[in-house]
Structure formats: structure tokens, C-alpha cells
Coordinates of C-alpha atoms and ligand atoms in Angstrom, one line a residue:
M1318 CA -96.3 -61.4 -9.9
T1319 CA -96.7 -57.7 -9.5
G1320 CA -93.9 -55.1 -10.7
K1321 CA -92.7 -52.1 -8.3
P1322 CA -94.6 -49.5 -7.6
T1323 CA -94.7 -46.2 -9.2
L1324 CA -93.2 -43.8 -6.2
V1325 CA -94.0 -40.0 -6.0
A1326 CA -92.3 -37.7 -3.1
G1327 CA -94.0 -34.7 -1.5
I1328 CA -92.0 -31.9 0.2
D1329 CA -93.3 -30.0 2.9
S1330 CA -91.2 -26.5 3.4
S1331 CA -92.8 -24.8 6.3
T1332 CA -92.1 -22.7 8.9
Q1333 CA -90.3 -24.9 11.3
S1334 CA -89.0 -27.7 9.3
T1335 CA -88.5 -29.6 5.7
K1336 CA -90.6 -32.7 5.6
I1337 CA -90.4 -35.1 2.8
V1338 CA -92.7 -38.2 2.1
V1339 CA -92.0 -40.8 -0.5
C1340 CA -95.3 -42.9 -1.6
D1341 CA -96.5 -45.2 -3.6
A1342 CA -98.4 -43.3 -6.6
G1343 CA -101.4 -45.8 -6.3
T1344 CA -102.6 -46.1 -3.2
G1345 CA -100.7 -43.3 -1.2
A1346 CA -98.9 -45.5 1.0
V1347 CA -95.9 -43.8 3.0
V1348 CA -92.7 -45.9 2.1
R1349 CA -90.0 -43.5 3.8
A1350 CA -89.5 -40.5 5.1
G1351 CA -87.2 -37.6 6.2
R1352 CA -86.6 -34.1 8.1
A1353 CA -84.7 -31.0 8.8
A1354 CA -85.2 -27.9 10.9
H1355 CA -85.0 -24.8 9.4
P1356 CA -83.4 -21.5 11.6
D1357 CA -86.0 -20.0 14.1
A1358 CA -86.3 -16.7 12.7
T1359 CA -89.2 -14.3 10.8
E1360 CA -86.2 -13.5 7.8
V1361 CA -84.6 -16.4 6.4
D1362 CA -82.3 -17.0 3.5
P1363 CA -83.9 -19.0 0.9
R1364 CA -80.8 -21.3 0.7
E1365 CA -81.3 -22.1 4.3
W1366 CA -84.5 -23.9 3.1
W1367 CA -82.7 -25.6 -0.2
R1368 CA -80.2 -26.8 2.8
A1369 CA -82.7 -28.3 4.6
F1370 CA -84.4 -29.9 1.8
T1371 CA -80.7 -31.5 0.4
E1372 CA -80.4 -33.0 4.2
A1373 CA -84.2 -34.2 4.5
S1374 CA -83.9 -36.0 0.8
D1375 CA -80.3 -37.6 1.6
G1376 CA -80.4 -41.0 -0.1
L1377 CA -84.5 -40.7 0.3
L1378 CA -85.5 -39.8 -3.9
D1379 CA -83.9 -42.6 -5.4
G1380 CA -86.4 -44.0 -8.0
V1381 CA -88.9 -41.3 -7.5
A1382 CA -90.7 -40.7 -11.0
A1383 CA -92.6 -37.4 -9.5
L1384 CA -92.4 -34.7 -6.8
G1385 CA -94.1 -31.6 -5.6
V1386 CA -93.5 -28.8 -3.0
G1387 CA -96.0 -27.2 -0.7
G1388 CA -94.7 -24.6 0.9
Q1389 CA -95.1 -22.0 4.0
Q1390 CA -97.6 -19.3 2.4
H1391 CA -97.1 -16.0 1.8
G1392 CA -93.2 -15.3 2.4
M1393 CA -91.4 -12.8 0.0
V1394 CA -88.4 -14.2 -1.7
T1395 CA -86.7 -11.6 -4.0
V1396 CA -84.4 -12.4 -6.7
D1397 CA -81.9 -10.2 -9.3
E1398 CA -81.5 -10.3 -12.8
D1399 CA -79.1 -13.1 -11.8
G1400 CA -81.3 -15.6 -10.5
E1401 CA -79.3 -14.5 -6.8
V1402 CA -81.2 -14.0 -3.8
V1403 CA -81.6 -9.9 -2.8
R1404 CA -81.9 -10.4 0.5
P1405 CA -83.5 -12.9 3.0
A1406 CA -87.2 -13.6 2.7
L1407 CA -89.5 -12.2 5.3
L1408 CA -91.8 -15.1 5.9
W1409 CA -95.8 -14.8 6.5
N1410 CA -95.2 -14.3 10.8
D1411 CA -92.9 -11.5 10.2
T1412 CA -95.1 -8.6 11.3
R1413 CA -92.9 -5.3 10.3
S1414 CA -95.0 -4.5 7.7
S1415 CA -98.1 -4.0 9.4
R1416 CA -98.2 -0.4 9.2
A1417 CA -97.7 -0.6 5.4
A1418 CA -100.9 -2.8 5.2
G1419 CA -102.9 -0.6 7.0
E1420 CA -101.7 1.7 4.2
L1421 CA -102.4 -0.4 1.7
V1422 CA -105.5 -0.8 2.7
R1423 CA -106.3 2.8 2.7
E1424 CA -104.5 4.0 -0.1
L1425 CA -106.3 1.0 -2.7
G1426 CA -110.0 1.8 -1.6
G1427 CA -110.7 0.2 2.4
P1428 CA -111.1 -3.3 3.6
A1429 CA -114.3 -4.3 0.7
A1430 CA -112.1 -3.2 -2.2
W1431 CA -109.7 -5.6 -1.2
A1432 CA -111.6 -8.4 -0.4
E1433 CA -113.7 -7.4 -4.0
A1434 CA -110.1 -7.6 -6.0
V1435 CA -108.1 -10.2 -4.3
G1436 CA -110.3 -12.3 -2.3
S1437 CA -108.9 -10.9 1.0
V1438 CA -107.9 -7.5 3.0
P1439 CA -103.7 -7.6 3.5
V1440 CA -102.1 -7.9 7.0
A1441 CA -98.6 -8.1 7.7
S1442 CA -98.6 -11.9 6.1
F1443 CA -99.3 -10.7 2.8
T1444 CA -96.1 -10.4 0.5
V1445 CA -97.3 -7.2 -1.2
T1446 CA -97.2 -5.9 2.2
K1447 CA -93.5 -7.2 2.6
L1448 CA -92.8 -5.3 -1.1
R1449 CA -94.6 -1.6 0.2
W1450 CA -92.2 -2.2 3.1
L1451 CA -89.1 -3.2 1.1
A1452 CA -89.7 -0.5 -1.1
E1453 CA -89.6 2.3 1.8
H1454 CA -86.7 0.9 3.8
E1455 CA -84.5 -0.7 1.5
P1456 CA -85.0 1.2 -1.7
E1457 CA -81.4 0.2 -3.0
L1458 CA -82.4 -3.8 -2.4
A1459 CA -85.9 -3.1 -4.1
D1460 CA -84.3 -1.9 -7.2
R1461 CA -82.2 -4.7 -7.5
V1462 CA -85.3 -6.7 -7.6
A1463 CA -86.3 -8.0 -10.9
R1464 CA -88.8 -11.1 -10.0
V1465 CA -90.7 -11.9 -6.9
L1466 CA -91.3 -15.5 -5.7
L1467 CA -92.8 -17.3 -2.9
P1468 CA -90.9 -20.3 -0.6
H1469 CA -92.2 -22.9 -2.3
D1470 CA -91.8 -21.2 -6.1
W1471 CA -88.3 -20.5 -5.3
L1472 CA -87.8 -24.3 -4.4
T1473 CA -89.5 -25.6 -7.7
W1474 CA -87.8 -23.1 -9.6
R1475 CA -84.3 -24.7 -7.9
L1476 CA -85.5 -28.4 -8.6
T1477 CA -86.1 -27.7 -12.3
G1478 CA -83.6 -25.1 -13.3
G1479 CA -86.3 -23.8 -15.9
D1480 CA -89.3 -20.7 -16.0
A1481 CA -90.4 -19.6 -13.0
V1482 CA -94.1 -20.9 -11.8
T1483 CA -96.3 -21.2 -9.0
D1484 CA -99.9 -22.0 -8.9
R1485 CA -103.6 -20.2 -7.6
G1486 CA -103.7 -21.9 -4.3
D1487 CA -100.1 -20.1 -3.1
A1488 CA -100.3 -17.1 -5.6
S1489 CA -103.7 -15.9 -4.1
G1490 CA -101.7 -15.3 -0.5
T1491 CA -99.8 -12.5 -2.3
G1492 CA -102.2 -9.6 -2.5
Y1493 CA -101.5 -9.2 -6.0
F1494 CA -103.5 -12.2 -7.5
S1495 CA -107.4 -12.6 -7.6
P1496 CA -108.5 -15.6 -7.2
A1497 CA -111.6 -15.7 -8.5
G1498 CA -110.1 -14.3 -12.0
G1499 CA -107.2 -16.0 -11.7
V1500 CA -104.8 -13.3 -12.7
Y1501 CA -102.5 -11.2 -11.2
R1502 CA -103.3 -7.2 -10.2
R1503 CA -99.9 -6.3 -11.8
D1504 CA -101.6 -2.6 -10.8
I1505 CA -101.9 -3.5 -7.2
L1506 CA -98.2 -5.0 -7.5
K1507 CA -96.6 -1.7 -9.5
H1508 CA -98.6 0.6 -6.9
A1509 CA -97.2 -1.6 -3.8
F1510 CA -93.5 -1.4 -4.8
G1511 CA -93.2 2.0 -5.7
G1512 CA -93.4 1.7 -9.5
R1513 CA -91.5 -1.6 -9.6
D1514 CA -93.0 -4.1 -12.3
P1515 CA -91.0 -7.0 -11.0
E1516 CA -91.4 -10.7 -12.7
L1517 CA -93.6 -12.8 -11.4
P1518 CA -93.8 -16.9 -11.6
R1519 CA -96.3 -18.3 -14.3
V1520 CA -99.7 -19.8 -12.8
L1521 CA -99.8 -23.4 -13.4
G1522 CA -102.8 -25.3 -13.6
P1523 CA -103.7 -28.3 -10.5
A1524 CA -102.3 -30.6 -12.3
E1525 CA -99.6 -29.0 -14.8
A1526 CA -96.2 -29.9 -14.8
A1527 CA -93.5 -27.3 -13.8
G1528 CA -90.6 -29.2 -15.8
R1529 CA -88.6 -31.9 -14.6
T1530 CA -85.5 -32.5 -11.9
P1531 CA -81.7 -33.2 -13.5
A1532 CA -82.2 -36.6 -12.6
G1533 CA -85.5 -36.5 -14.5
A1534 CA -88.6 -36.8 -11.9
L1535 CA -91.6 -34.7 -12.8
V1536 CA -92.0 -31.5 -10.8
S1537 CA -95.4 -30.4 -10.1
A1538 CA -97.0 -26.7 -9.8
G1539 CA -96.6 -27.5 -5.8
T1540 CA -98.5 -25.0 -4.0
G1541 CA -99.1 -23.6 -0.1
D1542 CA -99.0 -25.7 3.1
N1543 CA -102.4 -25.4 3.8
M1544 CA -103.7 -25.9 -0.1
A1545 CA -101.4 -29.0 0.4
A1546 CA -102.9 -30.3 3.2
A1547 CA -106.6 -29.8 2.1
L1548 CA -105.8 -31.6 -1.0
A1549 CA -104.2 -34.7 1.3
L1550 CA -107.4 -34.7 3.3
G1551 CA -109.9 -34.6 0.4
L1552 CA -112.5 -32.5 2.2
G1553 CA -116.1 -32.9 1.9
D1554 CA -118.9 -30.6 2.4
G1555 CA -119.0 -29.9 6.3
D1556 CA -115.2 -30.8 7.0
V1557 CA -113.3 -27.9 8.3
V1558 CA -109.7 -28.3 9.1
V1559 CA -107.8 -27.0 11.8
S1560 CA -104.2 -27.0 11.5
L1561 CA -101.9 -26.3 14.6
G1562 CA -98.2 -25.8 13.1
T1563 CA -96.4 -22.7 14.2
S1564 CA -99.5 -21.1 12.6
G1565 CA -102.8 -22.1 13.7
T1566 CA -105.3 -22.1 10.3
V1567 CA -108.9 -23.1 10.2
F1568 CA -110.1 -23.8 6.5
G1569 CA -112.3 -26.2 4.4
V1570 CA -112.7 -26.4 0.6
S1571 CA -115.6 -24.2 -1.3
G1572 CA -116.9 -23.6 -4.3
T1573 CA -117.5 -20.0 -4.4
A1574 CA -114.4 -17.3 -3.8
P1575 CA -115.1 -15.8 -0.6
A1576 CA -114.8 -11.7 -0.2
D1577 CA -115.1 -10.8 3.5
A1578 CA -114.3 -7.2 4.0
S1579 CA -114.0 -7.8 8.1
G1580 CA -110.6 -9.4 7.0
L1581 CA -110.7 -12.4 9.4
V1582 CA -111.1 -14.6 6.4
A1583 CA -108.4 -14.7 3.9
G1584 CA -110.3 -15.8 0.2
F1585 CA -107.3 -18.1 -0.7
A1586 CA -107.7 -20.6 -3.7
D1587 CA -107.0 -24.5 -3.1
A1588 CA -105.1 -26.7 -5.0
T1589 CA -107.7 -28.3 -7.2
G1590 CA -109.6 -25.3 -8.6
R1591 CA -112.2 -24.4 -6.0
F1592 CA -111.5 -22.0 -3.1
L1593 CA -110.5 -22.5 0.5
P1594 CA -111.5 -19.8 2.8
L1595 CA -108.8 -19.7 6.2
A1596 CA -108.3 -17.7 9.2
C1597 CA -104.7 -17.7 10.8
T1598 CA -103.7 -17.3 14.3
L1599 CA -99.7 -16.8 14.7
N1600 CA -99.7 -18.2 18.0
A1601 CA -100.3 -22.0 17.8
A1602 CA -97.9 -24.8 18.9
R1603 CA -95.3 -22.5 19.9
V1604 CA -97.7 -21.3 22.7
L1605 CA -97.8 -25.3 24.2
T1606 CA -94.2 -25.3 23.7
A1607 CA -93.1 -21.8 25.6
A1608 CA -95.9 -23.0 28.5
A1609 CA -94.2 -26.0 28.8
G1610 CA -91.0 -24.0 29.4
M1611 CA -92.3 -21.7 31.2
L1612 CA -93.7 -24.6 34.0
G1613 CA -90.0 -25.9 33.7
T1614 CA -91.6 -29.0 32.1
D1615 CA -91.7 -30.6 28.5
L1616 CA -94.7 -31.2 26.2
A1617 CA -95.9 -34.5 28.0
G1618 CA -95.0 -32.4 31.4
L1619 CA -97.6 -30.0 30.2
D1620 CA -100.5 -32.4 28.6
R1621 CA -100.1 -34.4 32.7
L1622 CA -100.6 -30.4 34.2
A1623 CA -103.4 -29.1 31.7
L1624 CA -105.1 -32.7 32.2
S1625 CA -105.0 -32.5 35.9
A1626 CA -107.0 -29.3 36.1
L1627 CA -110.9 -28.8 35.8
P1628 CA -112.0 -27.3 32.0
G1629 CA -112.0 -23.5 32.6
A1630 CA -108.6 -23.7 34.0
G1631 CA -110.1 -22.3 37.5
G1632 CA -110.9 -19.2 35.9
L1633 CA -108.0 -18.2 34.4
T1634 CA -107.7 -17.0 30.4
L1635 CA -104.6 -16.7 28.5
L1636 CA -105.0 -14.6 25.5
P1637 CA -101.7 -16.6 23.6
Y1638 CA -100.5 -13.6 21.5
L1639 CA -96.8 -14.3 22.1
D1640 CA -96.1 -13.4 18.6
G1641 CA -98.3 -10.8 18.3
E1642 CA -101.6 -11.7 16.3
R1643 CA -102.9 -12.0 12.8
T1644 CA -106.7 -12.4 13.4
P1645 CA -107.6 -10.4 15.2
D1646 CA -105.2 -7.8 13.7
L1647 CA -102.9 -7.3 16.6
P1648 CA -99.8 -7.4 14.9
S1649 CA -98.1 -5.7 18.3
A1650 CA -100.0 -7.3 20.7
A1651 CA -98.1 -9.6 23.8
G1652 CA -100.0 -12.2 25.7
S1653 CA -101.6 -11.8 29.0
L1654 CA -103.0 -13.7 31.6
H1655 CA -106.4 -13.0 33.1
G1656 CA -108.6 -13.9 36.8
L1657 CA -105.5 -14.8 38.8
R1658 CA -106.8 -15.8 42.7
R1659 CA -104.3 -17.4 45.3
S1660 CA -107.1 -20.0 45.0
N1661 CA -106.6 -20.7 40.9
M1662 CA -102.5 -19.6 40.4
T1663 CA -101.7 -23.4 40.1
P1664 CA -99.5 -25.0 37.4
E1665 CA -102.3 -27.1 36.3
N1666 CA -104.5 -24.3 35.6
L1667 CA -101.8 -22.3 34.1
A1668 CA -101.0 -25.1 31.7
R1669 CA -104.8 -25.6 31.1
A1670 CA -104.9 -22.1 30.3
A1671 CA -102.1 -22.3 27.4
V1672 CA -104.0 -25.4 25.9
E1673 CA -107.4 -23.4 26.3
G1674 CA -106.4 -20.4 24.9
M1675 CA -104.6 -21.4 22.0
L1676 CA -107.6 -22.9 21.1
C1677 CA -110.1 -19.9 21.9
G1678 CA -108.0 -18.4 19.1
L1679 CA -108.9 -21.3 16.9
S1680 CA -112.6 -21.5 17.6
A1681 CA -113.0 -17.8 17.2
G1682 CA -111.5 -18.8 13.2
L1683 CA -114.0 -21.4 13.2
D1684 CA -116.8 -18.7 13.8
A1685 CA -115.4 -16.5 11.2
V1686 CA -115.2 -19.1 8.7
V1687 CA -118.8 -19.9 9.4
A1688 CA -120.2 -16.7 9.1
Q1689 CA -118.3 -16.6 5.5
G1690 CA -121.2 -19.7 5.2
L1691 CA -118.6 -22.4 5.3
P1692 CA -120.5 -25.1 7.4
V1693 CA -118.8 -26.9 10.4
R1694 CA -120.0 -30.3 10.4
R1695 CA -116.7 -31.4 11.8
V1696 CA -113.5 -30.7 12.6
L1697 CA -110.5 -32.5 11.2
L1698 CA -107.4 -31.7 13.6
I1699 CA -104.2 -32.2 12.1
G1700 CA -100.3 -30.4 12.5
G1701 CA -97.7 -31.0 15.3
A1702 CA -99.8 -30.0 18.3
A1703 CA -102.5 -32.3 17.2
R1704 CA -100.1 -35.4 18.8
S1705 CA -100.8 -33.5 22.3
E1706 CA -103.2 -35.4 24.5
A1707 CA -104.0 -32.3 26.2
V1708 CA -105.4 -30.5 22.8
R1709 CA -107.1 -34.0 22.0
A1710 CA -108.8 -33.7 25.5
I1711 CA -109.7 -30.0 25.1
A1712 CA -110.4 -29.3 21.4
P1713 CA -113.9 -30.7 21.5
I1714 CA -114.7 -29.1 24.7
V1715 CA -113.8 -25.6 23.2
F1716 CA -114.7 -26.3 19.4
G1717 CA -118.3 -27.4 20.6
A1718 CA -118.2 -29.5 17.3
P1719 CA -117.5 -33.4 16.4
V1720 CA -113.8 -33.2 15.9
V1721 CA -111.6 -36.4 14.2
V1722 CA -108.1 -36.6 14.2
P1723 CA -106.5 -38.0 10.8
D1724 CA -104.2 -40.7 11.2
P1725 CA -101.0 -38.4 12.4
A1726 CA -99.3 -38.0 9.1
E1727 CA -97.2 -35.4 7.4
H1728 CA -100.6 -33.9 5.5
V1729 CA -99.0 -31.2 4.0
A1730 CA -96.5 -33.3 2.0
L1731 CA -98.9 -36.0 1.3
G1732 CA -100.5 -33.2 -0.3
A1733 CA -97.6 -32.2 -2.4
A1734 CA -97.2 -35.8 -3.0
R1735 CA -101.0 -36.6 -4.5
Q1736 CA -100.4 -33.2 -6.6
A1737 CA -96.9 -35.1 -8.0
A1738 CA -99.1 -38.4 -8.4
W1739 CA -101.7 -36.0 -10.3
A1740 CA -99.1 -34.3 -12.5
L1741 CA -97.8 -37.8 -13.8
A1742 CA -100.8 -39.6 -14.3
G1743 CA -103.1 -36.4 -15.7
G1744 CA -106.9 -36.4 -15.7
A1745 CA -109.5 -33.9 -14.2
E1746 CA -109.2 -35.2 -10.9
P1747 CA -106.7 -36.0 -8.3
P1748 CA -105.7 -40.1 -8.0
T1749 CA -108.0 -41.5 -5.5
W1750 CA -105.4 -42.9 -2.7
E1751 CA -106.7 -45.3 0.1
P1752 CA -108.4 -43.4 2.9
K1753 CA -106.3 -42.8 6.0
A1754 CA -107.3 -44.2 9.6
Q1755 CA -108.8 -41.5 11.9
V1756 CA -109.4 -40.8 15.8
T1757 CA -113.1 -39.9 16.4
L1758 CA -112.3 -37.9 19.7
E1759 CA -115.0 -38.1 22.8
R1760 CA -117.4 -35.2 22.6
P1761 CA -118.6 -33.2 25.8
A1762 CA -121.5 -34.2 28.0
S1763 CA -122.3 -30.9 27.9
P1764 CA -121.8 -28.0 25.6
E1765 CA -122.1 -25.4 28.8
V1766 CA -118.5 -25.5 29.1
G1767 CA -117.4 -25.1 26.2
E1768 CA -120.0 -21.9 25.6
E1769 CA -118.1 -20.6 28.9
I1770 CA -114.3 -20.9 28.0
R1771 CA -115.6 -19.5 24.6
G1772 CA -117.5 -16.8 25.8
R1773 CA -115.0 -15.8 28.7
H1774 CA -112.3 -15.7 26.1
L1775 CA -114.2 -12.9 23.6
A1776 CA -114.8 -10.9 26.5
V1777 CA -111.1 -10.5 27.9
R1778 CA -110.3 -10.0 24.5
Q1779 CA -112.4 -7.2 24.3
L1780 CA -111.6 -5.6 27.5
V1781 CA -108.0 -6.0 27.0
H1782 CA -107.4 -5.2 22.8
D1783 CA -111.3 -3.7 22.1
V1784 CA -111.9 -6.5 19.9
P1785 CA -116.1 -6.5 19.4
V1786 CA -117.6 -10.0 20.2
P1787 CA -118.9 -11.4 17.1
E1788 CA -123.1 -11.4 17.2
P1789 CA -122.6 -15.3 16.5
A1790 CA -119.9 -16.5 19.0
L1791 CA -122.0 -18.9 20.9
G1792 CA -123.9 -21.6 20.2
R1793 CA -123.0 -21.3 15.9
R1794 CA -122.3 -25.0 15.2
T1795 CA -123.7 -26.6 12.7
T1796 CA -123.7 -30.3 14.5
Ligands
LIG632 N1 -96.9 -33.9 21.3 C1 -96.6 -32.9 20.9 N2 -97.5 -31.8 21.9 C2 -97.4 -30.3 22.0 N3 -97.2 -29.8 20.4 C3 -96.0 -30.8 19.3 C4 -95.9 -32.3 19.9 N4 -95.5 -32.5 18.9 C5 -94.9 -31.7 18.1 N5 -95.5 -30.4 18.4 C6 -95.5 -29.3 18.1 O1 -95.8 -29.4 16.5 C7 -94.8 -28.1 15.9 C8 -94.0 -28.4 14.7 O2 -95.8 -28.6 13.9 P1 -95.5 -28.9 12.3 O3 -96.9 -28.8 12.1 O4 -94.8 -29.4 11.8 O5 -95.1 -26.9 12.2 P2 -95.0 -26.3 10.9 O6 -95.6 -27.1 9.5 O7 -95.2 -24.6 11.3 O8 -93.4 -26.1 10.6 C9 -93.8 -27.7 17.2 O9 -93.6 -26.3 17.3 C10 -93.6 -28.7 17.7 O10 -93.3 -28.6 19.1
LIG633 O1 -99.9 -17.9 6.7 C1 -100.0 -18.8 6.6 C2 -101.5 -18.9 6.1 O2 -101.8 -17.9 5.2 C3 -99.5 -19.8 7.4 O3 -100.1 -20.9 7.6 C4 -98.1 -20.7 6.7 O4 -98.7 -21.3 5.5 C5 -96.9 -21.6 7.5 O5 -97.6 -22.5 7.9 P1 -97.3 -23.6 9.1 O6 -95.3 -23.2 8.8 O7 -97.8 -23.0 10.4 O8 -98.0 -24.7 8.7

């Protein structure tokens, strides 16, 4: 007779929603799940995430021995001496601090000095630039800030009611933490925040516990959502993830700390003690939603249209900078459509150009991580838009690399659950979970079509936004 399995829960508090999975701690099998939506804004009261967590976890956490939180990275959560939120959090996709980012880069020695100090060259997404914005635009609120947290830190803090803690993965997205050294750079924080020196959460090790919930469940350190997904997928050499959620991200695990002075690749830490070089775009899944809306259809209809057009969309190129862009750093850019002729201006080509344009943004991210020494032997496609039939058909063409889709599970929540199981079990490595099923996508017969699409995207990007075409952009996959 076998006893009841030990249960662990993972919470993914990402941009658009909270998703929770409850898993068997021994195998990783999901036994139940829940979700709840977040407000659609780039400035959100953290209490909305707590509301969504409460809604999504209703009746779900009974008997759970441990849980962990994977959260959207970078968001600036400010609390006062009494632990009250000072102002709504500015999220990773809020671009109002782009001028502050440029100033900070200049003031502290330029891009190479930042890459050396904190592994990344900050753009508007990074917490440090948001603190500078707050100091300049709302100094009376900045004066009230006693502690600065990230979204996952704040949720973990509320869950335990104890000390504020974080992990090196999420801390590495602040711009005032050195992933290579494993220490905060309080000098950078103070400089950015007009001399103010708020408290920061203690940085826990990968398997350390943050505390317990009032019900007695162990709470793990938690981490950023991309780090949690990497933990769920257990990435090996040559595995590069492309995640198509609100953000588009490209990342892999590395043993050496990245320091990309071009700013294209952020040198984050991962959730296991290693590093997570990552390129991030602001425009991914919601490009498809917007394109479907423009064409008067839904996501399934967009798939049908896009798959009825030929590769290359009849020569149409969509630069999908609908929310500005982060990589390349064009915070004020708008999207644009190029190559229109009477002969190619069809709903089918427009739909295909939207999918190809979104994927080309990620393909440029692949180029950037390859340039930082991360080999790409296969791409693992995850995130909400990996469910799209059109994305699955077009990704291998645009990426020019083998693409697999792991079981379309909630990988961030699964990674957070695996971290919780690790905190429960202890040890140097996370528990081994049963491998998940995956689909290998069909590869195009000839690589030339993909090269043409990628090359045209980069050429139009150069024409419109003066972004130089990187040297090894074509034919750079190590397949
Ligand atoms: N079949 C589909 N085709 C295209 N997009 C999809 C599909 N299913 C979900 N999505 C999109 O995925 C996004 C949510 O993905 P998710 O990874 O959960 O985002 P986030 O973690 O940023 O909140 C939504 O924008 C949604 O429209
Ligand atoms: O800013 C980044 C990565 O640096 C984003 O990837 C955020 O972490 C939000 O993720 P999603 O909600 O899109 O998953």
C-alpha cells in the first residue's frame, strides 16, 4: 500500500495572471491547478496580485507541505515603515524610466562599467531606473520608502509574515545586485535613489526556506519567472528557451557570469547557483492578440489566416513594437508595416507578417545570446503563445534551429513548485522529476526562406530605427 504523496505548490505571478499548480513532490505530476487574472496595466497595486493569488488558490492548497513563488521580474514594489505599499508597483514593461536609464548609464561610467558591475546594462525595465524616476518625479513618496521589494519578494513576504527575502535570480534583475559577486551594490542603489538607502530583502540560497505560512507550509525563496521556468525545464548544454508570454524572452543556463556591454543580453543569475543570460522583448503574445483584433478574428482565426499565406508573407514586414521595445532599446518606438502592394495586402499576409515579425524579434535575441557564447542546439518553445498553431509552424523557419515544444504546461509555476520541493528535501541539487512529454516541430526543407525573412526584418529595422544589422546575423545557428 502506498501512502498519500507529499504535495508542493508553485505560484506564477506573471504580468497577465496568477497561475498555481499543486504537484506530487516526488514526481512533479500536477494534481490540481488554478488561475486568476491581473489588471491590464504597467502600474499595478501589489494588493491586486494578492487578490489574484487568493482567488486562484481558493480550495487548492489544503495539504500542501511547501510552496514557492515565481514572479514577473524587475517590478518596483515600495513599502513604508509600517509595511504599507507606498505607491502602485511600476512593472518591467513600464517605459517611463527610459530617460533615467540613459542618465544612470552615463553617470556611472557607461555600458561596459554597468555590465562589469551588475552583469547588465540597465534599460527602463530594471528596478534601479524606476527608483531614479521615483526620486525625481515623486520625491515625497520616495522619502516614505523604507524597503524596496520585487513582486515575488513581496508575495513571499506576505505569505510568511516574516523577514523580507529574495533569491539571486530575481535580485539580478534590479540593477543593484552583482550576480558574479552575489552581493548588493548599495552604492549604485543609493546613487540612483537620490542618496536614500532603503532596506533590501536578504538573498537566500537556492534551497533555503523563507519561512512558513500561517497554516504551516514551508515557503521557498522564490525567484523570477524566467528563472523558475529554467528550473522546471532542467536545461542542458545547447538548450535555449524562447518564452512567448507578455514578454518574449530568450535564455539558457551558463556556468559563467555574462557581461554584455552591448546591453542586448542581460546577465541574470539563475535559481540553482549558475547564470541565466537572457534577451527580452516587450512584444510577444499580445502582438498576436492585437493582430487578431485588427483582422476581426480570434487567435484561432489568426492561426488559420497566417497558415494560408506563404512563408515571407508576400514580402510584408511587421516591426511589432506595439508597446515600444526593450531589445533593441527603443522605448518610444511604435510598430510599423513595410512592403505593402496591392497584390500582397491580404488578411492572410497581414496575419503571417504579425507572427513572423514577433518571432523575428526573438530570433534577434537568439543571435544576441549566441554572440555571448551560448550555443543553440535546440530551442524550447514555451509561454502562452507557444500554443498557437501558426507559431508552431513558423518558429522553426524563422529560428533556423530545431524547435521542441515541451508539454504545454505552466512551466513557471512548475519551476516554483520544484524549488519548493527542493527546500523541503534539502540537498545540493533540485529533486529529479519525471521528464515531461515534448513535441518536436517539423523543420523547413530549406533554410533560405528563414534567412530571407530574418534578413528583411533586420534591414527594415535598420531603415526605420537605425539599428545596425549585427555581423553574424545570418547562418549563425550551431545546428
Ligand atoms: N492559442 C494561443 N495562440 C496565441 N496566443 C495565445 C494562445 N493561448 C494563449 N495565448 C496568449 O498567451 C498570453 C499569456 O501567456 P503567459 O505565458 O501566461 O503570459 P504571462 O506569463 O506574461 O502572463 C496571452 O497574451 C494569451 O493571449
Ligand atoms: O522583464 C522580463 C525579463 O527580464 C520579463 O520576462 C518579465 O519577467 C515578465 O515576464 P512575463 O510575464 O512576460 O512572463
